[in-house]
């Protein structure tokens, strides 16, 4: 089933090249992994990219318009199999269908130099660092360009030699009989791995790979307001490719350490404060620790357990736009334990003035301790 590339970009089938480019830019901005770390968004970003790759290429777009999918193996064919895809299905496509090579795949030797992969590095940060931003030194261990051969893979003063098995074509041909008659197929040359050339004197620095693993220290600037799992992209700081190919990107993934006072929900912070029963009843002034320092707040008389105070603007700064989240202080009320005789007397007096009935427990222990004694044979 061919993918709906037009639908992915949200453009009509008669969209102009400009329409397609505009739609792509808008979506790419929205779903770029730098901006949107959600794995679903990343999947969507890949889809958007492949849709743009297809629709921005006249030839590939034509295949889509004929009901095919230029990105799937055996591309160029319609749903009916070989020959059913219309006038643009040529002999090459039939050969590809029979021999499993990618449609439109480049013929001839494959390049030794290929782009490098992206790298990802977790970066543990404290809450005040994710909140206010930080310049953090990071140690990166990636493939870098071999300084001995500058990526060529050959020892100094030596050169690549043409492969004798395939004569430099990178592929070898074989003749097969099929019901179409005698057909010639080609497959990558195993002597040179399809490169068409061989390294007879490998570079001593990299053993012919053109790159070496290196450890280096970079400084990454973390903006204020980043969240756990977000990724910061450092363009061109990823792995150098085989043969010294251009480096991929490095993604620094934020890992926010749990804080012992605050828990974070988006840009809001939450903390718990326990008040003695008397303070909750009478009202009090509290000094609350925030990310910025101490803050005095008032707790009104008659505060109930589980109530919440909100300190505006003392949460985490918003990553985009001005302003900050809020700090929510959740209040617990502690009931006193171990009253001495005088304290108990005052509390009973207090209860009496409010007309609250308080049954007295026997001095030998309450109902439940008597039950327990019964079970344990002390009764
Ligand atoms: Zn080298
Ligand atoms: Zn070869």
Tab-separated table of C-alpha atoms and ligand atoms in Angstrom:
chain	number	residue	atom	x	y	z
A	1	UNK	CA	0.000	0.000	0.000
A	2	UNK	CA	1.509	3.286	-1.089
A	3	UNK	CA	1.829	5.957	1.573
A	4	UNK	CA	-0.275	9.108	1.359
A	5	UNK	CA	2.605	11.562	1.040
A	6	UNK	CA	0.284	14.427	0.137
A	7	UNK	CA	-1.778	13.736	3.249
A	8	UNK	CA	1.326	13.686	5.485
A	9	UNK	CA	2.235	17.210	4.362
A	10	UNK	CA	-1.413	18.257	4.233
A	11	UNK	CA	-1.241	19.570	0.666
A	12	UNK	CA	-3.592	18.916	-2.294
A	13	UNK	CA	-2.422	16.656	-5.118
A	14	UNK	CA	-2.027	19.661	-7.429
A	15	UNK	CA	0.149	21.576	-4.919
A	16	UNK	CA	2.994	23.594	-6.428
A	17	UNK	CA	6.616	23.040	-5.428
A	18	UNK	CA	6.361	26.221	-3.319
A	19	UNK	CA	3.234	24.966	-1.524
A	20	UNK	CA	5.032	21.736	-0.696
A	21	UNK	CA	8.108	23.521	0.583
A	22	UNK	CA	6.035	25.861	2.740
A	23	UNK	CA	3.981	23.008	4.231
A	24	UNK	CA	7.140	21.040	4.926
A	25	UNK	CA	8.893	23.934	6.687
A	26	UNK	CA	5.892	24.606	8.872
A	27	UNK	CA	5.565	20.951	9.953
A	28	UNK	CA	9.302	20.421	10.357
A	29	UNK	CA	9.445	23.393	12.721
A	30	UNK	CA	6.585	21.925	14.718
A	31	UNK	CA	7.914	18.384	14.994
A	32	UNK	CA	11.667	18.921	15.020
A	33	UNK	CA	13.259	16.790	17.769
A	34	UNK	CA	14.973	19.902	19.164
A	35	UNK	CA	11.607	21.418	19.818
A	36	UNK	CA	9.422	18.400	20.384
A	37	UNK	CA	11.131	15.503	22.197
A	38	UNK	CA	8.009	13.346	22.271
A	39	UNK	CA	8.784	9.988	20.505
A	40	UNK	CA	5.502	10.237	18.594
A	41	UNK	CA	6.588	13.631	17.280
A	42	UNK	CA	9.940	12.175	16.257
A	43	UNK	CA	8.203	9.447	14.270
A	44	UNK	CA	6.051	12.115	12.649
A	45	UNK	CA	9.154	14.179	11.867
A	46	UNK	CA	10.632	11.228	9.965
A	47	UNK	CA	7.413	10.826	8.001
A	48	UNK	CA	7.351	14.521	7.155
A	49	UNK	CA	10.927	14.319	5.922
A	50	UNK	CA	10.311	11.317	3.721
A	51	UNK	CA	7.137	12.912	2.331
A	52	UNK	CA	9.117	16.007	1.447
A	53	UNK	CA	11.935	13.936	-0.045
A	54	UNK	CA	9.403	12.286	-2.348
A	55	UNK	CA	7.201	15.234	-3.285
A	56	UNK	CA	10.057	17.678	-3.860
A	57	UNK	CA	11.578	15.335	-6.440
A	58	UNK	CA	9.743	15.456	-9.791
A	59	UNK	CA	10.587	11.872	-10.676
A	60	UNK	CA	9.573	10.434	-7.306
A	61	UNK	CA	6.434	12.566	-7.246
A	62	UNK	CA	5.472	11.117	-10.620
A	63	UNK	CA	5.742	7.607	-9.190
A	64	UNK	CA	3.442	8.629	-6.323
A	65	UNK	CA	0.950	10.108	-8.802
A	66	UNK	CA	0.922	6.780	-10.618
A	67	UNK	CA	0.006	4.968	-7.405
A	68	UNK	CA	3.481	3.738	-6.503
A	69	UNK	CA	5.804	4.372	-3.571
A	70	UNK	CA	9.307	5.466	-4.570
A	71	UNK	CA	10.663	4.716	-1.086
A	72	UNK	CA	9.621	1.094	-0.872
A	73	UNK	CA	11.602	-1.740	-2.518
A	74	UNK	CA	10.255	-2.578	-5.960
A	75	UNK	CA	9.178	1.020	-6.277
A	76	UNK	CA	7.711	2.306	-9.470
A	77	UNK	CA	5.306	-0.569	-9.736
A	78	UNK	CA	1.620	-0.194	-9.360
A	79	UNK	CA	-0.408	-2.512	-7.183
A	80	UNK	CA	-0.795	-5.046	-9.996
A	81	UNK	CA	2.824	-6.207	-10.037
A	82	UNK	CA	5.378	-5.928	-12.844
A	83	UNK	CA	4.187	-4.006	-15.837
A	84	UNK	CA	0.994	-2.736	-14.256
A	85	UNK	CA	2.344	0.619	-13.197
A	86	UNK	CA	1.887	2.550	-16.390
A	87	UNK	CA	4.258	3.937	-18.979
A	88	UNK	CA	7.012	4.886	-16.544
A	89	UNK	CA	7.750	1.340	-15.478
A	90	UNK	CA	10.755	0.426	-17.507
A	91	UNK	CA	12.868	-2.637	-17.946
A	92	UNK	CA	15.077	-1.619	-15.017
A	93	UNK	CA	12.112	-1.785	-12.679
A	94	UNK	CA	11.290	-5.293	-13.825
A	95	UNK	CA	14.903	-6.326	-13.259
A	96	UNK	CA	14.759	-4.801	-9.794
A	97	UNK	CA	11.586	-6.653	-9.030
A	98	UNK	CA	13.236	-9.937	-10.005
A	99	UNK	CA	16.584	-9.447	-8.363
A	100	UNK	CA	15.674	-7.428	-5.334
A	101	UNK	CA	17.879	-4.422	-5.890
A	102	UNK	CA	16.508	-1.053	-4.927
A	103	UNK	CA	14.754	0.785	-7.697
A	104	UNK	CA	16.681	3.660	-9.140
A	105	UNK	CA	19.611	2.613	-6.969
A	106	UNK	CA	22.863	4.037	-8.182
A	107	UNK	CA	24.802	1.688	-10.387
A	108	UNK	CA	28.549	1.405	-10.195
A	109	UNK	CA	30.879	1.547	-7.234
A	110	UNK	CA	29.520	2.839	-3.966
A	111	UNK	CA	31.367	5.765	-2.419
A	112	UNK	CA	33.876	5.116	0.340
A	113	UNK	CA	32.928	8.362	1.981
A	114	UNK	CA	29.530	8.261	3.630
A	115	UNK	CA	27.775	10.593	6.036
A	116	UNK	CA	28.223	9.849	9.745
A	117	UNK	CA	25.558	8.891	12.227
A	118	UNK	CA	23.978	11.104	14.865
A	119	UNK	CA	25.112	10.572	18.441
A	120	UNK	CA	23.187	11.000	21.661
A	121	UNK	CA	24.595	11.907	25.050
A	122	UNK	CA	22.645	11.938	28.317
A	123	UNK	CA	23.350	14.975	30.493
A	124	UNK	CA	22.278	14.795	34.159
A	125	UNK	CA	21.291	18.226	35.502
A	126	UNK	CA	19.972	19.591	38.772
A	127	UNK	CA	16.603	21.325	38.899
A	128	UNK	CA	18.111	24.783	39.296
A	129	UNK	CA	20.204	24.136	36.159
A	130	UNK	CA	17.254	23.080	34.001
A	131	UNK	CA	15.243	25.965	35.454
A	132	UNK	CA	17.728	28.777	34.943
A	133	UNK	CA	19.997	27.359	32.224
A	134	UNK	CA	23.649	26.450	32.498
A	135	UNK	CA	26.778	26.138	30.421
A	136	UNK	CA	27.793	22.549	30.973
A	137	UNK	CA	31.037	20.920	29.910
A	138	UNK	CA	30.375	17.565	28.231
A	139	UNK	CA	32.787	14.809	27.337
A	140	UNK	CA	32.006	13.353	23.945
A	141	UNK	CA	33.376	10.073	22.670
A	142	UNK	CA	32.746	9.856	18.924
A	143	UNK	CA	34.449	8.941	15.675
A	144	UNK	CA	36.482	11.872	14.390
A	145	UNK	CA	38.484	12.413	11.232
A	146	UNK	CA	41.778	10.473	11.165
A	147	UNK	CA	44.482	13.120	11.168
A	148	UNK	CA	47.034	10.758	9.592
A	149	UNK	CA	45.160	10.138	6.319
A	150	UNK	CA	42.489	12.894	6.502
A	151	UNK	CA	39.851	10.235	5.882
A	152	UNK	CA	41.395	8.555	2.860
A	153	UNK	CA	42.167	5.328	4.758
A	154	UNK	CA	45.440	4.802	2.919
A	155	UNK	CA	48.898	4.936	4.493
A	156	UNK	CA	50.757	8.206	3.766
A	157	UNK	CA	52.277	8.144	0.286
A	158	UNK	CA	50.063	5.303	-0.943
A	159	UNK	CA	46.856	5.320	-2.957
A	160	UNK	CA	43.732	3.295	-3.473
A	161	UNK	CA	44.141	0.484	-6.015
A	162	UNK	CA	41.482	-0.445	-8.556
A	163	UNK	CA	39.788	-3.726	-7.644
A	164	UNK	CA	41.002	-6.474	-9.953
A	165	UNK	CA	37.909	-8.612	-9.551
A	166	UNK	CA	35.371	-6.081	-10.792
A	167	UNK	CA	37.723	-3.762	-12.655
A	168	UNK	CA	36.595	-0.814	-10.541
A	169	UNK	CA	32.887	-1.135	-11.296
A	170	UNK	CA	32.068	-2.265	-7.757
A	171	UNK	CA	29.694	-4.896	-9.069
A	172	UNK	CA	29.958	-8.224	-10.808
A	173	UNK	CA	27.495	-9.451	-13.395
A	174	UNK	CA	26.024	-12.867	-13.847
A	175	UNK	CA	23.825	-14.288	-16.597
A	176	UNK	CA	20.654	-16.082	-15.629
A	177	UNK	CA	17.965	-17.812	-17.619
A	178	UNK	CA	14.414	-16.790	-16.793
A	179	UNK	CA	11.152	-17.051	-18.673
A	180	UNK	CA	11.935	-13.615	-20.064
A	181	UNK	CA	14.981	-15.133	-21.707
A	182	UNK	CA	18.578	-14.664	-20.778
A	183	UNK	CA	19.007	-11.745	-18.401
A	184	UNK	CA	22.070	-10.205	-16.907
A	185	UNK	CA	21.988	-9.307	-13.233
A	186	UNK	CA	24.608	-7.576	-11.169
A	187	UNK	CA	25.485	-7.713	-7.516
A	188	UNK	CA	28.065	-5.895	-5.383
A	189	UNK	CA	31.628	-7.174	-5.802
A	190	UNK	CA	32.608	-9.101	-2.684
A	191	UNK	CA	36.350	-8.544	-3.183
A	192	UNK	CA	36.040	-4.765	-2.712
A	193	UNK	CA	32.680	-4.681	-0.889
A	194	UNK	CA	31.288	-2.726	-3.837
A	195	UNK	CA	33.745	0.167	-3.573
A	196	UNK	CA	35.544	-0.621	-6.848
A	197	UNK	CA	38.815	0.092	-5.084
A	198	UNK	CA	40.878	-1.671	-2.462
A	199	UNK	CA	43.213	-0.316	0.191
A	200	UNK	CA	46.479	-2.204	-0.172
A	201	UNK	CA	48.341	-0.178	2.466
A	202	UNK	CA	45.897	0.772	5.220
A	203	UNK	CA	46.575	3.921	7.208
A	204	UNK	CA	48.306	2.961	10.495
A	205	UNK	CA	46.219	5.532	12.371
A	206	UNK	CA	42.754	4.208	11.523
A	207	UNK	CA	43.323	0.802	9.852
A	208	UNK	CA	41.677	2.148	6.695
A	209	UNK	CA	38.418	3.434	8.192
A	210	UNK	CA	39.349	7.090	7.758
A	211	UNK	CA	38.202	7.906	11.270
A	212	UNK	CA	39.278	7.238	14.834
A	213	UNK	CA	37.478	7.365	18.180
A	214	UNK	CA	38.364	10.461	20.128
A	215	UNK	CA	37.341	11.853	23.453
A	216	UNK	CA	36.868	15.601	23.576
A	217	UNK	CA	35.251	18.160	25.815
A	218	UNK	CA	32.676	20.613	24.543
A	219	UNK	CA	30.643	23.249	26.296
A	220	UNK	CA	26.926	23.051	25.709
A	221	UNK	CA	24.673	25.969	26.514
A	222	UNK	CA	21.459	24.744	28.143
A	223	UNK	CA	18.663	27.327	27.896
A	224	UNK	CA	16.490	28.148	30.909
A	225	UNK	CA	13.307	26.097	31.201
A	226	UNK	CA	14.378	22.838	29.534
A	227	UNK	CA	12.635	19.685	30.698
A	228	UNK	CA	13.652	16.118	31.376
A	229	UNK	CA	14.110	14.099	28.131
A	230	UNK	CA	14.449	17.188	25.917
A	231	UNK	CA	17.277	17.129	23.406
A	232	UNK	CA	19.649	19.911	22.421
A	233	UNK	CA	21.091	19.499	18.932
A	234	UNK	CA	24.745	20.298	18.279
A	235	UNK	CA	25.040	20.284	14.495
A	236	UNK	CA	28.035	18.423	13.087
A	237	UNK	CA	29.253	17.173	16.484
A	238	UNK	CA	28.121	13.562	15.965
A	239	UNK	CA	29.993	10.647	14.437
A	240	UNK	CA	32.286	11.282	11.460
A	241	UNK	CA	31.251	8.930	8.646
A	242	UNK	CA	33.256	6.081	7.086
A	243	UNK	CA	36.007	7.413	4.854
A	244	UNK	CA	35.935	10.723	6.759
A	245	UNK	CA	32.352	11.524	5.658
A	246	UNK	CA	30.573	14.554	7.132
A	247	UNK	CA	29.747	14.196	10.824
A	248	UNK	CA	26.202	13.610	12.019
A	249	UNK	CA	24.668	15.712	14.765
A	250	UNK	CA	25.084	15.302	18.491
A	251	UNK	CA	21.955	15.331	20.621
A	252	UNK	CA	22.409	16.145	24.288
A	253	UNK	CA	19.501	14.617	26.186
A	254	UNK	CA	18.514	16.357	29.423
A	255	UNK	CA	18.121	14.064	32.424
A	256	UNK	CA	16.757	16.126	35.298
A	257	UNK	CA	17.713	14.734	38.706
A	258	UNK	CA	14.892	14.449	41.235
A	259	UNK	CA	14.948	17.327	43.747
A	260	UNK	CA	14.570	16.587	47.449
A	261	UNK	CA	12.087	19.414	48.058
A	262	UNK	CA	10.374	20.218	44.767
A	263	UNK	CA	8.640	17.996	42.280
A	264	UNK	CA	8.104	19.440	38.833
A	265	UNK	CA	5.023	19.265	36.618
A	266	UNK	CA	5.664	21.173	33.409
A	267	UNK	CA	6.832	24.594	34.560
A	268	UNK	CA	5.066	24.400	37.923
A	269	UNK	CA	6.777	23.229	41.101
A	270	UNK	CA	5.162	21.481	44.043
A	271	UNK	CA	6.340	21.059	47.623
A	272	UNK	CA	4.839	19.905	50.917
A	273	UNK	CA	4.901	21.760	54.216
A	274	UNK	CA	3.653	20.311	57.512
A	275	UNK	CA	2.047	22.681	60.043
A	276	UNK	CA	1.392	21.929	63.715
A	277	UNK	CA	-2.324	21.694	64.446
A	278	UNK	CA	-2.200	24.922	66.464
A	279	UNK	CA	-0.600	26.935	63.625
A	280	UNK	CA	-3.170	25.588	61.174
A	281	UNK	CA	-5.972	26.605	63.542
A	282	UNK	CA	-4.594	30.021	64.495
A	283	UNK	CA	-2.996	30.971	61.173
A	284	UNK	CA	0.694	31.667	60.810
A	285	UNK	CA	3.438	33.107	58.663
A	286	UNK	CA	5.675	30.606	56.853
A	287	UNK	CA	9.104	30.951	55.315
A	288	UNK	CA	9.183	28.814	52.180
A	289	UNK	CA	12.332	27.885	50.294
A	290	UNK	CA	11.972	28.582	46.561
A	291	UNK	CA	14.440	28.183	43.701
A	292	UNK	CA	15.237	31.895	44.090
A	293	UNK	CA	15.623	32.045	47.858
A	294	UNK	CA	13.214	32.367	50.733
A	295	UNK	CA	9.669	33.632	50.448
A	296	UNK	CA	7.335	34.599	53.307
A	297	UNK	CA	3.747	33.541	52.931
A	298	UNK	CA	0.730	33.767	55.156
A	299	UNK	CA	-1.331	30.783	56.135
A	300	UNK	CA	-4.819	31.876	57.164
A	301	UNK	CA	-6.438	30.732	60.400
A	302	UNK	CA	-8.377	27.498	59.986
A	303	UNK	CA	-6.130	25.991	57.327
A	304	UNK	CA	-7.285	22.456	56.502
A	305	UNK	CA	-4.996	19.477	55.797
A	306	UNK	CA	-4.517	19.064	52.039
A	307	UNK	CA	-5.052	22.740	51.202
A	308	UNK	CA	-2.707	24.429	48.759
A	309	UNK	CA	-1.044	27.820	48.578
A	310	UNK	CA	0.103	29.162	45.254
A	311	UNK	CA	3.130	31.413	44.897
A	312	UNK	CA	2.880	32.922	41.434
A	313	UNK	CA	5.977	33.178	39.271
A	314	UNK	CA	8.200	31.057	41.514
A	315	UNK	CA	8.163	27.996	39.263
A	316	UNK	CA	10.423	27.225	36.318
A	317	UNK	CA	10.906	29.896	33.600
A	318	UNK	CA	9.083	29.071	30.366
A	319	UNK	CA	11.442	27.744	27.693
A	320	UNK	CA	9.625	29.740	25.035
A	321	UNK	CA	8.247	33.144	25.812
A	322	UNK	CA	8.477	35.203	28.955
A	323	UNK	CA	7.188	34.331	32.378
A	324	UNK	CA	7.471	31.449	34.792
A	325	UNK	CA	5.362	28.705	36.257
A	326	UNK	CA	4.042	28.805	39.816
A	327	UNK	CA	5.064	27.163	43.071
A	328	UNK	CA	2.316	25.189	44.821
A	329	UNK	CA	2.746	24.612	48.545
A	330	UNK	CA	0.682	21.660	49.754
A	331	UNK	CA	-0.107	21.913	53.433
A	332	UNK	CA	-0.277	18.979	55.813
A	333	UNK	CA	-1.435	19.388	59.398
A	334	UNK	CA	0.278	17.430	62.146
A	335	UNK	CA	-1.722	16.270	65.143
A	336	UNK	CA	0.352	16.379	68.337
A	337	UNK	CA	1.328	13.078	69.922
A	338	UNK	CA	2.589	12.402	73.460
A	339	UNK	CA	0.775	15.141	75.337
A	340	UNK	CA	1.883	15.712	78.900
A	341	UNK	CA	-0.758	15.995	81.646
A	342	UNK	CA	-0.975	19.796	81.424
A	343	UNK	CA	-1.279	19.834	77.629
A	344	UNK	CA	-3.953	17.167	77.763
A	345	UNK	CA	-5.881	19.125	80.368
A	346	UNK	CA	-5.790	22.286	78.223
A	347	UNK	CA	-6.955	20.402	75.145
A	348	UNK	CA	-9.820	18.804	77.021
A	349	UNK	CA	-10.751	22.227	78.343
A	350	UNK	CA	-10.621	23.565	74.796
A	351	UNK	CA	-12.823	20.745	73.521
A	352	UNK	CA	-15.323	21.418	76.300
A	353	UNK	CA	-15.579	25.133	75.394
A	354	UNK	CA	-16.433	24.095	71.832
A	355	UNK	CA	-18.955	21.528	72.972
A	356	UNK	CA	-16.971	18.740	71.336
A	357	UNK	CA	-17.442	15.386	73.050
A	358	UNK	CA	-14.210	13.503	73.740
A	359	UNK	CA	-14.533	10.081	75.407
A	360	UNK	CA	-11.753	9.273	77.838
A	361	UNK	CA	-9.674	6.185	77.210
A	362	UNK	CA	-8.897	3.975	80.186
A	363	UNK	CA	-5.405	4.319	81.614
A	364	UNK	CA	-4.726	0.637	80.904
A	365	UNK	CA	-4.896	1.411	77.222
A	366	UNK	CA	-7.628	1.922	74.678
A	367	UNK	CA	-10.180	-0.430	73.202
A	368	UNK	CA	-7.762	-1.716	70.581
A	369	UNK	CA	-4.937	-2.469	72.977
A	370	UNK	CA	-7.398	-4.410	75.140
A	371	UNK	CA	-8.433	-6.396	72.047
A	372	UNK	CA	-4.801	-7.119	71.245
A	373	UNK	CA	-4.193	-8.298	74.815
A	374	UNK	CA	-7.168	-10.626	74.510
A	375	UNK	CA	-5.648	-12.211	71.415
A	376	UNK	CA	-2.275	-12.561	73.054
A	377	UNK	CA	-3.683	-14.229	76.147
A	378	UNK	CA	-3.154	-11.308	78.574
A	379	UNK	CA	-6.832	-10.738	79.327
B	1	LIG	ZN1	43.834	7.144	8.813
B	2	LIG	ZN1	35.655	-5.208	-6.743
